[in-house]
Amino acid sequence: MQRPVADSDVSYGTNANKNYGNQPTLNVKATSVPELRRVSYLKFSLAAFSDMTNAKFRLYGYNHQAGTKVDLNLAGLDNDD
């Protein structure tokens, strides 16, 4: 299992400058109301892996609104500088 090396929880609207630095959870919320919108990011280092040809990404969480779809996007970067 590979654990994230960094994470971030981003808010919009009037909460855009709020720092959630020590929160134990990451939140995601899609809404048309900017103050309620939340986006989360996870960063993984793959430096310990060589010759990787495929991988599985499993993310577990809790959907407070079970009837609402949650979108998940993955992006690979060669360098995050």
Short mmCIF file of C-alpha atoms in Angstrom, two decimals:
data_model
loop_
_atom_site.label_atom_id
_atom_site.label_comp_id
_atom_site.label_asym_id
_atom_site.label_seq_id
_atom_site.Cartn_x
_atom_site.Cartn_y
_atom_site.Cartn_z
CA MET A 1 0.00 0.00 0.00
CA GLN A 2 1.31 3.43 -0.94
CA ARG A 3 0.31 6.28 1.37
CA PRO A 4 0.07 9.91 0.22
CA VAL A 5 3.08 12.16 0.87
CA ALA A 6 0.85 15.26 0.90
CA ASP A 7 -2.80 16.22 0.85
CA SER A 8 -4.89 19.35 0.56
CA ASP A 9 -8.49 20.33 1.22
CA VAL A 10 -9.56 23.41 -0.79
CA SER A 11 -12.62 25.59 -0.24
CA TYR A 12 -14.13 28.27 -2.44
CA GLY A 13 -16.06 31.50 -1.96
CA THR A 14 -15.72 33.25 1.39
CA ASN A 15 -13.80 30.22 2.78
CA ALA A 16 -11.10 30.31 0.07
CA ASN A 17 -8.40 31.68 2.40
CA LYS A 18 -9.19 29.44 5.36
CA ASN A 19 -6.41 27.00 6.34
CA TYR A 20 -7.63 23.49 7.18
CA GLY A 21 -4.04 22.33 7.86
CA ASN A 22 -4.58 19.91 10.75
CA GLN A 23 -7.97 18.49 9.85
CA PRO A 24 -8.01 14.66 10.04
CA THR A 25 -10.29 14.32 7.00
CA LEU A 26 -10.47 15.55 3.41
CA ASN A 27 -13.80 16.82 2.14
CA VAL A 28 -15.34 16.89 -1.32
CA LYS A 29 -18.57 18.68 -2.11
CA ALA A 30 -19.98 19.62 -5.50
CA THR A 31 -22.50 22.44 -5.33
CA SER A 32 -23.46 25.60 -7.15
CA VAL A 33 -22.99 27.54 -3.88
CA PRO A 34 -19.31 28.63 -3.85
CA GLU A 35 -19.05 28.84 -0.04
CA LEU A 36 -20.00 25.16 0.26
CA ARG A 37 -17.81 23.77 -2.54
CA ARG A 38 -14.88 21.56 -1.46
CA VAL A 39 -12.12 19.88 -3.48
CA SER A 40 -9.40 17.59 -2.11
CA TYR A 41 -6.04 16.54 -3.51
CA LEU A 42 -3.69 13.67 -2.68
CA LYS A 43 -0.05 13.44 -3.74
CA PHE A 44 1.82 10.14 -4.01
CA SER A 45 5.51 9.53 -4.64
CA LEU A 46 6.30 6.68 -7.01
CA ALA A 47 10.07 7.12 -6.65
CA ALA A 48 10.43 3.72 -4.96
CA PHE A 49 8.91 1.93 -7.94
CA SER A 50 10.80 1.18 -11.14
CA ASP A 51 9.55 -0.47 -14.31
CA MET A 52 5.92 -0.05 -13.24
CA THR A 53 3.58 -0.93 -16.09
CA ASN A 54 0.21 -0.73 -14.29
CA ALA A 55 -1.35 0.02 -10.93
CA LYS A 56 -4.70 0.00 -9.13
CA PHE A 57 -5.93 3.05 -7.25
CA ARG A 58 -8.42 2.38 -4.47
CA LEU A 59 -9.92 5.21 -2.49
CA TYR A 60 -12.28 4.59 0.39
CA GLY A 61 -14.53 7.19 1.90
CA TYR A 62 -17.99 8.01 3.12
CA ASN A 63 -20.65 9.70 1.00
CA HIS A 64 -22.95 11.69 3.30
CA GLN A 65 -25.44 12.02 0.44
CA ALA A 66 -25.61 8.42 -0.75
CA GLY A 67 -27.80 9.28 -3.73
CA THR A 68 -25.32 11.85 -5.04
CA LYS A 69 -22.60 10.92 -7.52
CA VAL A 70 -18.99 11.63 -6.56
CA ASP A 71 -16.54 12.28 -9.40
CA LEU A 72 -12.95 11.15 -9.06
CA ASN A 73 -10.18 12.36 -11.36
CA LEU A 74 -6.62 11.05 -11.48
CA ALA A 75 -3.72 12.85 -13.12
CA GLY A 76 -0.15 11.70 -13.57
CA LEU A 77 2.75 14.14 -13.54
CA ASP A 78 6.34 13.54 -14.52
CA ASN A 79 7.47 16.34 -12.20
CA ASP A 80 5.47 18.47 -9.76
CA ASP A 81 7.91 21.39 -9.50
#
